[in-house]
XYZ file of C-alpha atoms in Angstrom:
670
model
C -12.619 -24.408 -74.440
C -10.902 -21.279 -73.529
C -7.627 -21.209 -72.608
C -6.468 -19.929 -69.059
C -6.483 -16.340 -68.542
C -3.461 -13.980 -68.995
C -1.240 -12.164 -66.649
C -3.265 -8.815 -67.598
C -6.130 -10.151 -66.610
C -5.476 -12.764 -63.146
C -3.860 -8.871 -62.424
C -7.595 -7.262 -62.999
C -8.824 -10.199 -60.668
C -6.326 -9.846 -57.747
C -7.345 -5.890 -58.049
C -10.718 -7.049 -58.142
C -10.416 -8.504 -54.889
C -8.196 -6.122 -52.771
C -11.087 -3.093 -53.714
C -14.144 -5.554 -52.953
C -11.829 -6.415 -49.385
C -10.743 -2.718 -48.925
C -14.025 -1.644 -49.368
C -15.368 -4.046 -46.681
C -12.760 -3.364 -44.214
C -13.530 0.437 -44.578
C -17.257 -0.283 -43.526
C -17.154 -2.770 -41.337
C -15.407 -3.076 -37.419
C -13.796 -5.889 -35.905
C -15.728 -4.806 -32.653
C -19.128 -5.889 -33.737
C -19.790 -10.255 -34.360
C -21.598 -10.212 -37.170
C -19.126 -7.706 -38.935
C -16.075 -10.627 -37.820
C -18.352 -13.392 -39.710
C -18.645 -11.388 -42.832
C -15.562 -10.588 -43.185
C -14.078 -14.105 -42.372
C -16.594 -15.099 -45.118
C -14.829 -13.156 -47.739
C -11.612 -13.808 -46.798
C -11.458 -17.669 -45.508
C -12.435 -19.302 -49.322
C -9.596 -16.897 -51.419
C -7.016 -18.971 -49.000
C -8.553 -22.347 -48.835
C -8.480 -22.411 -52.614
C -4.860 -21.522 -53.128
C -4.184 -24.421 -50.625
C -5.919 -26.643 -52.288
C -4.360 -25.468 -55.406
C -1.166 -25.797 -54.004
C -1.717 -29.285 -52.992
C -3.293 -30.585 -56.260
C -1.803 -28.252 -58.852
C 2.261 -27.805 -58.054
C 3.865 -30.542 -56.498
C 5.854 -33.018 -59.010
C 5.364 -36.699 -58.497
C 7.089 -37.875 -55.433
C 10.385 -39.915 -56.048
C 13.220 -40.625 -53.752
C 15.593 -37.057 -54.799
C 15.946 -33.685 -53.973
C 13.133 -31.702 -56.114
C 10.155 -33.447 -54.605
C 11.640 -33.788 -51.365
C 12.333 -30.356 -51.159
C 8.868 -29.354 -52.840
C 6.782 -31.171 -50.043
C 8.770 -29.542 -47.664
C 8.293 -26.362 -48.245
C 4.442 -27.013 -48.900
C 4.055 -29.219 -45.597
C 5.277 -25.654 -43.438
C 3.691 -23.531 -45.540
C 0.672 -25.507 -44.860
C 0.845 -25.827 -41.139
C 1.101 -21.747 -41.804
C -1.659 -21.799 -43.077
C -3.971 -23.987 -40.984
C -2.473 -21.421 -38.097
C -3.612 -18.425 -39.626
C -7.486 -20.281 -40.574
C -7.482 -21.231 -37.211
C -7.096 -17.681 -35.925
C -9.604 -16.245 -38.081
C -11.587 -18.693 -36.930
C -11.096 -18.103 -33.815
C -11.180 -14.735 -33.175
C -14.745 -14.480 -34.961
C -15.882 -14.390 -30.753
C -14.080 -11.808 -27.458
C -15.163 -11.743 -24.201
C -12.799 -8.371 -23.722
C -16.428 -5.863 -23.062
C -17.834 -8.967 -21.366
C -15.340 -9.432 -18.478
C -14.315 -5.946 -17.961
C -18.191 -5.784 -17.120
C -18.113 -7.787 -14.948
C -14.720 -6.663 -13.137
C -16.238 -3.476 -13.444
C -19.681 -4.849 -11.472
C -17.433 -7.025 -9.112
C -15.521 -4.182 -8.157
C -18.501 -1.566 -6.921
C -20.383 -4.177 -4.596
C -16.613 -4.888 -3.145
C -16.409 -1.375 -2.825
C -19.761 -1.320 -1.268
C -18.814 -4.185 0.901
C -15.758 -3.614 2.167
C -15.232 -6.900 2.185
C -12.455 -7.671 -0.025
C -10.322 -10.914 0.067
C -7.159 -11.350 1.341
C -4.288 -11.863 -1.341
C -0.629 -12.592 -1.009
C 1.781 -11.173 -4.094
C 4.403 -13.402 -4.773
C 7.396 -11.376 -6.592
C 9.542 -14.122 -8.402
C 13.174 -13.397 -8.735
C 16.356 -14.998 -9.969
C 19.466 -12.985 -9.859
C 17.860 -10.162 -11.117
C 19.366 -6.439 -10.144
C 18.694 -4.078 -7.818
C 17.707 -1.373 -9.844
C 14.736 -4.094 -12.053
C 13.759 -5.538 -8.750
C 12.750 -1.967 -6.852
C 10.306 -1.155 -9.131
C 8.235 -4.436 -8.934
C 8.373 -4.290 -4.846
C 8.032 -0.742 -4.760
C 5.086 -0.805 -6.899
C 3.857 -3.914 -5.199
C 4.080 -1.856 -1.222
C 2.413 0.840 -3.250
C -0.930 -1.312 -4.551
C -4.286 0.501 -3.461
C -5.424 -2.279 -1.383
C -6.418 -2.591 1.923
C -3.338 -2.956 3.829
C -4.033 -5.988 6.376
C -5.284 -7.648 3.329
C -2.737 -8.105 0.859
C 1.454 -9.033 1.940
C 4.537 -8.538 -0.477
C 6.172 -11.990 -0.676
C 9.889 -11.438 -2.460
C 10.648 -15.052 -3.571
C 14.228 -14.928 -3.923
C 16.207 -18.097 -5.954
C 19.456 -16.817 -5.518
C 19.574 -16.445 -1.558
C 20.914 -13.069 -2.206
C 21.706 -11.499 1.551
C 21.308 -7.735 0.077
C 17.837 -8.592 -0.754
C 16.653 -10.039 2.274
C 17.439 -6.642 4.297
C 16.188 -4.579 1.273
C 12.643 -6.330 2.035
C 13.207 -5.667 5.369
C 14.136 -2.312 5.093
C 10.813 -1.525 3.079
C 8.800 -3.342 4.323
C 8.222 -6.340 1.776
C 8.159 -10.179 3.471
C 11.367 -11.858 2.326
C 11.145 -16.155 1.023
C 14.382 -18.207 -0.150
C 15.279 -21.782 -0.431
C 18.278 -23.927 -0.546
C 18.072 -25.278 -4.164
C 16.243 -24.302 -7.487
C 15.099 -27.507 -8.132
C 11.985 -27.121 -10.832
C 12.737 -23.574 -11.651
C 10.045 -20.953 -11.288
C 7.707 -23.812 -10.642
C 10.019 -24.621 -7.810
C 10.212 -21.063 -6.551
C 6.425 -21.028 -6.960
C 5.716 -24.105 -4.864
C 8.213 -23.309 -2.062
C 6.651 -19.576 -1.335
C 3.326 -21.642 -1.840
C 4.022 -23.201 1.231
C 5.591 -20.661 3.403
C 2.786 -18.483 2.820
C 0.291 -21.125 3.804
C 1.560 -21.190 7.168
C 1.862 -17.418 7.693
C -1.036 -15.433 5.751
C -2.401 -18.482 4.269
C -4.726 -15.637 1.862
C -7.452 -17.290 -0.813
C -5.745 -15.335 -3.309
C -2.093 -15.418 -4.948
C -0.721 -12.919 -7.222
C 2.302 -13.821 -8.728
C 4.901 -11.479 -10.536
C 7.932 -11.563 -12.078
C 11.068 -9.933 -10.954
C 10.720 -6.762 -13.811
C 6.696 -6.598 -13.528
C 5.094 -3.603 -11.763
C 2.296 -4.031 -10.664
C -0.645 -0.736 -11.304
C -2.480 0.453 -8.219
C -5.883 -0.738 -8.814
C -4.168 -4.260 -10.362
C -5.584 -5.912 -6.748
C -8.933 -4.111 -7.407
C -10.089 -4.740 -10.603
C -9.019 -8.723 -10.181
C -10.120 -10.172 -7.236
C -13.852 -9.341 -7.880
C -13.510 -12.072 -10.753
C -13.417 -14.679 -8.521
C -16.947 -14.534 -7.841
C -17.387 -16.605 -10.979
C -17.146 -20.326 -9.431
C -15.743 -21.719 -12.875
C -12.853 -19.035 -12.443
C -9.563 -20.515 -11.315
C -6.893 -18.068 -12.821
C -7.342 -14.282 -13.465
C -4.901 -13.390 -16.114
C -4.150 -9.425 -16.990
C -1.418 -8.698 -20.425
C 1.561 -7.694 -20.825
C 2.955 -4.400 -21.106
C 6.068 -3.211 -21.500
C 7.797 -0.053 -20.301
C 11.054 -0.296 -22.565
C 10.632 -1.261 -26.457
C 11.772 -4.569 -26.957
C 14.697 -4.754 -30.148
C 13.034 -4.608 -32.920
C 10.917 -1.809 -32.144
C 14.943 0.101 -30.651
C 17.091 -1.170 -33.542
C 14.393 0.069 -36.384
C 13.634 3.121 -34.599
C 10.428 2.759 -34.915
C 9.174 2.943 -30.786
C 6.622 5.402 -31.421
C 4.938 4.092 -34.784
C 5.073 0.089 -33.992
C 3.599 -2.063 -31.536
C 5.793 -5.012 -29.892
C 4.933 -8.699 -31.263
C 3.313 -10.005 -28.523
C 0.566 -6.889 -28.453
C -1.624 -9.217 -31.052
C -1.407 -12.290 -28.802
C -2.198 -10.159 -25.522
C -5.013 -7.975 -26.822
C -6.408 -9.820 -29.961
C -5.860 -13.700 -29.463
C -6.378 -13.961 -26.128
C -9.606 -12.171 -25.347
C -10.897 -13.935 -28.186
C -9.372 -17.699 -26.798
C -11.722 -16.467 -23.411
C -14.724 -16.230 -25.336
C -14.179 -20.101 -26.375
C -13.097 -21.084 -23.132
C -9.515 -21.503 -23.943
C -7.848 -18.855 -22.049
C -4.417 -19.456 -20.669
C -2.142 -18.548 -18.190
C 1.430 -16.216 -18.988
C 3.615 -16.493 -16.125
C 2.922 -13.034 -14.818
C 0.574 -10.680 -13.607
C -1.807 -13.569 -12.610
C -4.056 -14.662 -10.032
C -4.813 -18.155 -8.690
C -6.904 -19.356 -6.137
C -5.233 -21.085 -3.217
C -7.483 -23.764 -2.858
C -7.021 -25.000 -6.181
C -3.437 -25.026 -5.974
C -4.199 -27.089 -2.803
C -6.089 -29.919 -4.876
C -3.422 -29.926 -7.875
C -0.473 -29.913 -5.400
C 0.909 -26.907 -5.951
C 2.309 -25.455 -9.446
C 2.277 -28.021 -11.968
C 6.586 -28.817 -12.112
C 6.730 -31.141 -15.481
C 7.262 -28.217 -17.802
C 9.466 -25.378 -18.693
C 6.410 -23.364 -19.183
C 3.930 -24.272 -15.608
C 1.852 -21.216 -16.748
C -0.280 -22.991 -19.646
C 0.764 -26.197 -17.693
C -1.411 -24.789 -14.382
C -4.115 -23.241 -17.168
C -4.700 -27.587 -19.018
C -4.154 -28.645 -15.305
C -7.414 -26.550 -13.734
C -9.186 -27.271 -17.422
C -9.473 -30.840 -16.740
C -11.317 -30.457 -13.473
C -13.872 -27.540 -15.480
C -12.025 -24.042 -14.399
C -11.302 -21.682 -16.485
C -8.397 -18.685 -16.999
C -10.096 -15.326 -16.857
C -8.642 -12.835 -19.343
C -8.975 -9.128 -18.242
C -7.562 -6.736 -20.986
C -6.414 -4.106 -19.329
C -2.909 -2.554 -18.705
C -2.207 -3.384 -14.934
C 1.001 -3.843 -14.714
C 3.875 -3.269 -16.647
C 6.831 -5.074 -17.426
C 10.948 -4.853 -18.817
C 10.708 -6.351 -22.377
C 13.913 -8.376 -23.909
C 16.405 -6.156 -24.446
C 18.973 -7.565 -26.664
C 18.098 -9.903 -29.689
C 20.015 -13.029 -28.134
C 17.495 -12.941 -24.993
C 14.511 -12.396 -27.393
C 14.651 -14.959 -28.999
C 15.967 -17.186 -26.151
C 12.759 -16.111 -24.529
C 10.840 -17.411 -27.379
C 12.941 -20.592 -27.925
C 12.025 -21.199 -24.418
C 7.885 -20.753 -25.107
C 7.553 -22.906 -28.027
C 10.059 -25.688 -26.295
C 7.056 -25.393 -22.724
C 4.339 -25.386 -25.094
C 5.892 -29.087 -27.004
C 6.062 -30.248 -23.655
C 3.320 -29.748 -21.691
C 1.681 -31.105 -25.163
C 3.748 -34.459 -24.364
C 2.868 -34.959 -20.745
C 0.912 -37.830 -19.987
C -1.883 -35.452 -18.779
C -1.471 -32.803 -21.031
C -4.118 -31.437 -23.560
C -3.197 -33.609 -26.430
C -2.510 -36.875 -24.677
C -4.328 -37.000 -21.130
C -8.273 -37.425 -20.431
C -10.664 -34.726 -19.257
C -10.484 -32.146 -21.975
C -13.069 -31.366 -24.215
C -12.523 -31.240 -27.809
C -12.629 -27.610 -28.145
C -9.581 -27.205 -25.707
C -7.957 -30.214 -27.336
C -8.293 -27.804 -30.556
C -7.480 -24.181 -28.672
C -3.824 -25.847 -27.973
C -3.457 -28.150 -31.220
C -4.202 -23.810 -32.863
C -1.291 -23.181 -29.843
C 1.019 -26.184 -31.418
C 0.693 -25.046 -34.952
C 1.993 -21.392 -33.928
C 5.867 -22.900 -33.339
C 5.216 -25.745 -36.170
C 5.026 -23.411 -38.447
C 7.795 -21.157 -37.499
C 10.666 -23.416 -39.962
C 7.990 -21.840 -43.054
C 9.444 -18.370 -43.011
C 13.407 -19.454 -42.931
C 12.478 -21.624 -46.317
C 10.053 -18.535 -47.918
C 13.769 -16.406 -46.928
C 15.943 -19.512 -48.954
C 13.357 -20.799 -51.603
C 14.609 -18.251 -54.530
C 18.322 -19.009 -53.800
C 17.491 -22.981 -53.837
C 16.213 -21.987 -56.841
C 19.114 -20.285 -58.565
C 21.725 -22.681 -57.198
C 20.159 -25.953 -58.029
C 17.506 -25.488 -60.844
C 14.857 -26.919 -58.065
C 11.166 -24.692 -57.762
C 9.589 -24.633 -54.137
C 6.707 -25.816 -56.657
C 5.513 -26.156 -60.341
C 3.917 -23.698 -61.730
C 3.451 -20.821 -63.733
C 3.239 -17.246 -63.106
C -0.218 -16.642 -64.587
C -1.001 -19.244 -62.238
C 0.549 -18.001 -59.161
C -1.336 -14.311 -59.766
C -4.449 -16.257 -60.029
C -4.566 -18.493 -56.619
C -1.497 -16.763 -54.715
C -2.349 -12.981 -54.920
C -6.247 -13.153 -53.827
C -4.822 -15.665 -50.969
C -2.764 -13.129 -50.187
C -4.478 -9.738 -50.236
C -6.792 -11.691 -48.457
C -4.659 -12.883 -45.425
C -3.137 -9.162 -45.413
C -6.668 -7.432 -45.313
C -7.993 -9.246 -42.756
C -4.866 -9.123 -40.467
C -4.721 -5.921 -40.539
C -8.226 -4.926 -40.266
C -8.899 -7.549 -37.720
C -5.792 -6.151 -35.657
C -6.739 -2.667 -35.861
C -3.486 -1.522 -36.609
C -1.091 -3.682 -34.322
C -0.033 -5.519 -38.157
C 1.401 -3.655 -40.818
C 3.450 -5.432 -43.734
C 6.881 -5.899 -43.139
C 7.464 -5.052 -39.913
C 4.755 -8.087 -38.742
C 7.089 -10.589 -41.260
C 10.092 -8.743 -39.856
C 9.753 -9.659 -36.804
C 8.637 -13.497 -36.641
C 11.568 -14.329 -39.125
C 14.372 -12.549 -36.699
C 13.214 -15.693 -34.439
C 12.297 -18.244 -36.368
C 15.652 -19.801 -37.242
C 16.086 -20.041 -33.317
C 13.260 -21.520 -32.732
C 13.060 -23.978 -35.618
C 16.078 -25.251 -34.045
C 14.614 -24.949 -30.582
C 11.239 -26.981 -32.537
C 13.974 -29.605 -33.549
C 15.145 -29.886 -30.409
C 12.411 -30.248 -28.883
C 10.789 -32.530 -30.736
C 13.512 -35.091 -30.330
C 14.873 -34.447 -26.633
C 11.387 -32.539 -25.266
C 12.504 -32.760 -21.520
C 16.281 -32.393 -20.085
C 17.415 -29.067 -21.371
C 17.865 -26.516 -18.650
C 15.632 -23.376 -17.977
C 17.142 -20.190 -19.017
C 16.027 -17.383 -17.305
C 15.464 -14.243 -19.919
C 18.114 -11.195 -18.934
C 17.127 -8.268 -18.198
C 18.352 -4.596 -16.794
C 21.395 -4.571 -18.852
C 22.819 -1.735 -19.979
C 24.459 -0.839 -23.448
C 26.597 2.420 -24.038
C 27.698 1.767 -27.684
C 26.294 -0.023 -30.828
C 27.123 -3.414 -30.855
C 26.848 -6.079 -33.576
C 24.876 -9.662 -33.094
C 27.656 -11.638 -35.635
C 25.694 -15.173 -35.640
C 22.270 -13.420 -36.703
C 23.858 -10.887 -38.854
C 25.682 -13.730 -40.643
C 22.742 -15.635 -41.748
C 20.513 -13.025 -42.889
C 23.496 -11.692 -45.010
C 24.199 -14.794 -46.426
C 20.302 -14.784 -47.904
C 20.627 -11.151 -48.801
C 23.846 -12.329 -51.078
C 22.666 -15.535 -51.981
C 19.565 -13.932 -53.447
C 21.590 -10.876 -54.969
C 24.233 -13.519 -56.607
C 21.152 -15.364 -58.225
C 18.618 -12.347 -59.383
C 22.314 -10.914 -61.343
C 23.233 -14.457 -62.464
C 19.245 -14.555 -64.237
C 19.674 -11.223 -65.243
C 23.634 -11.398 -66.522
C 25.039 -14.728 -67.027
C 26.520 -15.658 -70.271
C 24.223 -18.856 -70.718
C 21.555 -16.760 -69.687
C 18.425 -16.305 -72.963
C 17.741 -12.575 -73.975
C 14.344 -12.760 -72.629
C 14.020 -13.446 -68.993
C 11.462 -16.825 -68.371
C 8.312 -16.150 -66.463
C 9.626 -18.814 -63.758
C 12.538 -16.535 -63.574
C 10.513 -13.520 -63.099
C 8.443 -14.775 -60.028
C 11.645 -16.607 -58.556
C 13.474 -12.436 -59.312
C 9.975 -10.724 -57.225
C 10.213 -13.365 -54.476
C 13.840 -12.853 -53.940
C 13.274 -9.306 -53.809
C 10.608 -9.508 -51.580
C 13.271 -11.880 -49.596
C 15.864 -9.657 -49.457
C 13.916 -7.097 -48.561
C 12.858 -8.484 -44.947
C 16.454 -10.224 -44.746
C 17.982 -6.298 -44.462
C 15.164 -5.344 -42.290
C 16.260 -8.309 -39.994
C 20.093 -7.474 -40.741
C 19.594 -3.949 -39.191
C 17.531 -5.502 -35.891
C 21.092 -7.356 -35.803
C 23.035 -4.153 -35.584
C 21.793 -3.008 -32.067
C 22.197 0.682 -30.704
C 22.904 1.794 -27.857
C 20.968 1.345 -24.713
C 22.876 4.163 -22.531
C 20.113 4.703 -19.848
C 19.008 2.003 -17.482
C 15.465 3.633 -16.170
C 13.306 4.156 -18.688
C 11.743 7.557 -19.555
C 7.971 8.437 -19.362
C 6.721 11.033 -22.279
C 4.046 13.531 -19.681
C 3.061 17.036 -19.873
C 2.718 17.949 -16.408
C 2.273 21.318 -15.261
C 5.364 22.222 -13.020
C 6.304 25.212 -10.805
C 9.738 25.845 -10.194
C 12.102 27.083 -7.450
C 14.718 28.074 -7.741
C 15.524 29.043 -3.916
C 13.771 26.368 -2.378
C 10.552 25.328 -1.459
C 9.709 28.172 0.425
C 11.526 31.460 -2.132
C 10.651 32.869 -5.154
C 8.561 29.961 -7.877
C 7.308 30.317 -10.738
C 4.438 28.698 -12.417
C 3.619 27.784 -16.598
C 6.719 25.547 -16.266
C 5.966 21.891 -18.206
C 7.582 18.436 -17.539
C 8.267 16.713 -20.485
C 9.737 13.230 -19.925
C 10.574 11.806 -16.584
C 12.084 9.251 -15.526
C 14.244 7.811 -11.915
C 17.337 9.369 -12.543
C 16.560 12.779 -14.093
C 13.884 14.951 -16.133
C 13.077 17.643 -18.805
C 11.071 20.757 -18.061
C 10.238 23.496 -20.382
C 10.385 26.895 -19.129
C 7.678 29.188 -19.508
C 8.690 32.071 -22.112
C 10.277 35.029 -20.713
C 11.605 32.901 -17.537
C 15.598 33.182 -17.493
C 16.850 29.261 -17.529
C 18.955 28.939 -13.980
C 22.841 28.506 -14.688
C 23.940 24.691 -15.768
C 25.347 23.157 -12.142
C 21.919 24.966 -9.933
C 19.730 23.072 -7.531
C 16.243 23.773 -8.067
C 13.079 22.399 -6.393
C 10.423 20.791 -9.084
C 7.018 20.119 -7.645
C 4.804 17.714 -9.327
C 1.182 16.399 -9.453
C 0.684 13.769 -6.175
C 4.547 14.445 -5.079
C 6.395 15.958 -2.619
C 8.612 18.704 -4.240
C 12.235 17.429 -5.829
C 15.359 18.573 -5.742
C 17.413 18.488 -8.697
C 20.663 19.682 -10.542
C 20.759 21.675 -13.802
C 22.766 19.233 -15.762
C 21.831 21.067 -19.123
C 20.172 24.029 -20.623
C 19.129 23.997 -24.622
C 17.498 26.642 -26.804
C 14.207 27.295 -26.203
C 14.042 27.338 -22.349
C 14.428 23.678 -22.254
C 16.556 22.307 -18.665
C 17.481 18.608 -18.490
C 17.848 17.795 -14.706
C 19.560 15.298 -12.422
C 17.611 14.365 -9.314
C 19.288 14.931 -6.005
C 17.186 12.882 -3.488
C 17.818 10.833 -0.219
C 16.466 7.471 -0.798
C 13.197 7.756 1.183
C 12.499 10.466 -1.465
C 14.158 8.079 -4.459
C 12.051 5.284 -3.341
C 8.432 7.746 -3.104
C 9.695 8.969 -6.864
C 10.185 5.122 -8.423
C 6.538 4.327 -6.616
C 5.303 7.034 -8.427
C 6.202 6.637 -11.430
C 5.753 2.700 -11.713
C 2.676 2.160 -10.084
C 0.665 4.380 -12.098
C 2.945 4.379 -15.206
C 1.911 6.253 -18.051
C 2.096 4.162 -21.721
C 5.775 5.089 -23.197
C 5.510 2.423 -26.536
C 2.883 2.421 -29.180
C -0.149 1.087 -28.745
C -1.292 0.647 -32.386
C 0.779 1.076 -35.558
C 1.289 3.569 -38.059
C 2.627 2.148 -41.202
C 3.745 5.770 -42.933
C 5.596 6.883 -39.383
C 7.166 3.679 -39.408
C 8.442 3.703 -43.124
C 9.990 6.957 -42.568
C 11.412 5.424 -39.055
C 12.767 2.415 -40.691
C 14.142 4.602 -43.565
C 15.926 6.833 -41.356
C 17.495 3.713 -39.877
C 18.629 2.971 -43.422
C 20.168 5.826 -43.833
C 21.429 6.567 -41.024
C 22.344 2.522 -39.649
C 24.487 3.415 -36.771
C 22.164 6.349 -35.685
C 24.754 8.997 -35.768
C 23.451 12.351 -37.091
């Protein structure tokens, strides 16, 4: 009998798998169902073979001792992670994005021809957000392209602020508050549902968080989908007009997507095709008659959104996913709030699973619906695998206990093809939304807080207070998040110390054992990920409260007032609610700093600005000097038709360059 293949043969086999799958990825497109099925058929077997090998060949005999317990703990969470990934491959075999868009097109055309637009109550939920955040949503909602007699804007204030009541009256929005904060957001929504029933009683309700601004066509694109009697909720994806902490702190805003893009752009259209898309809390529309049937928005969990979807599923109604950029919002701005947000989502998913009428315990759900919810649970249940993966080499160096028992040849033989298939399938199916290092780092940053929330939620799922994500803060100086940095710093030091000891320790053999080589490679990968996470913990300044949008509009300038001398050919480079940057045409002398100019943009009245900066090449920095009405019209115009200023797909080369720039310049000063 021939012996096992040596390392070189195993590496050659891995290289062969890489070449074969990479060529297949170049020839196929994830837009075709047949291609998705073929890619899944090719990439799934190596992962299943690896999982079988891990279970049957790498676990030590069970004993009540540290090594077998540690090995089984590690394998359990690794297996959960693999099962989640395999479930994702199966789910993404289908996709309804094109079909739903076609349905929305047809419905919008029919309603435009008939003019019979249904009435809509737009409910903006707010809890203590400042006016600079909230006004973007209110003013954009008031600018919706929809018959004015068929839409009412309601601001649901859960902090009883007199100034907000007065502001709503001034701009033309309706205001609702209540005496307490019972049941948090769900309770606030239910109060709004009851009050509006006695006022406008519109058959459709659009729900927006305080920091999400609807785009002008939002209602026109959504309302027609309710012509399908099975549709109870129409949900749109979340897009952001500011970078999240991962993008911002790594300096990769223009080269790397926010960590929700895979979920919104890939998984939800796939789940819709299976009839299992779900509500995500903002940017969704729901039928009032179905809320009447349910007794309002469900209040039994902090994730009232997914609970609403599954409550309607029991009665035979679906959530339709319209994958279009119809609202833009404010992402979490620091790493603590980023992690708090995800911990809350984890807790809410567990709560809904444990409720007597939830999809894991309740009656009326199909097997398909239960399996989809189980897949969502696996996403959170597998989160502890990342912290274990980062500390695994250190456990080996300190205690001499490996996470699994194998030699390096077998690991390369079974593990390398599985990793290649997983990474290449993820990059292919995501169309650039998944990049090595960055995807793993984005998940690793929040993995420990989410793991803690997971343990807490499993032990005590109910009774924890609802915590709103703080938004709208500014940060004028670099901030170091010590709690997160301590954890990732400890991982780096433990792994570096282990590598140094294995190579330089007095009792180490001259030739490094193969098992140590495996752990050195593993520890090196853990160090790289921990360094990236550590950079995220060094939070860069966010001095601007107003995000700038990159535009290239032709601009006409007046230096003596709107009726005076003007110049054609200037170009608007970027703009915010506070100012703009304009490139002057060649040959035009720049106005003096401190001078006043007027700017004429498409779809806006001339705006007055003061020149605050003039740079080489004729670039002007402007600060708006507007009255309140002009300022509000500018905000409405910007945020109801906002251009994309955050990357929609990843660029690995540019992302690496941005990361390298951050490593070379940790505090981001030149």
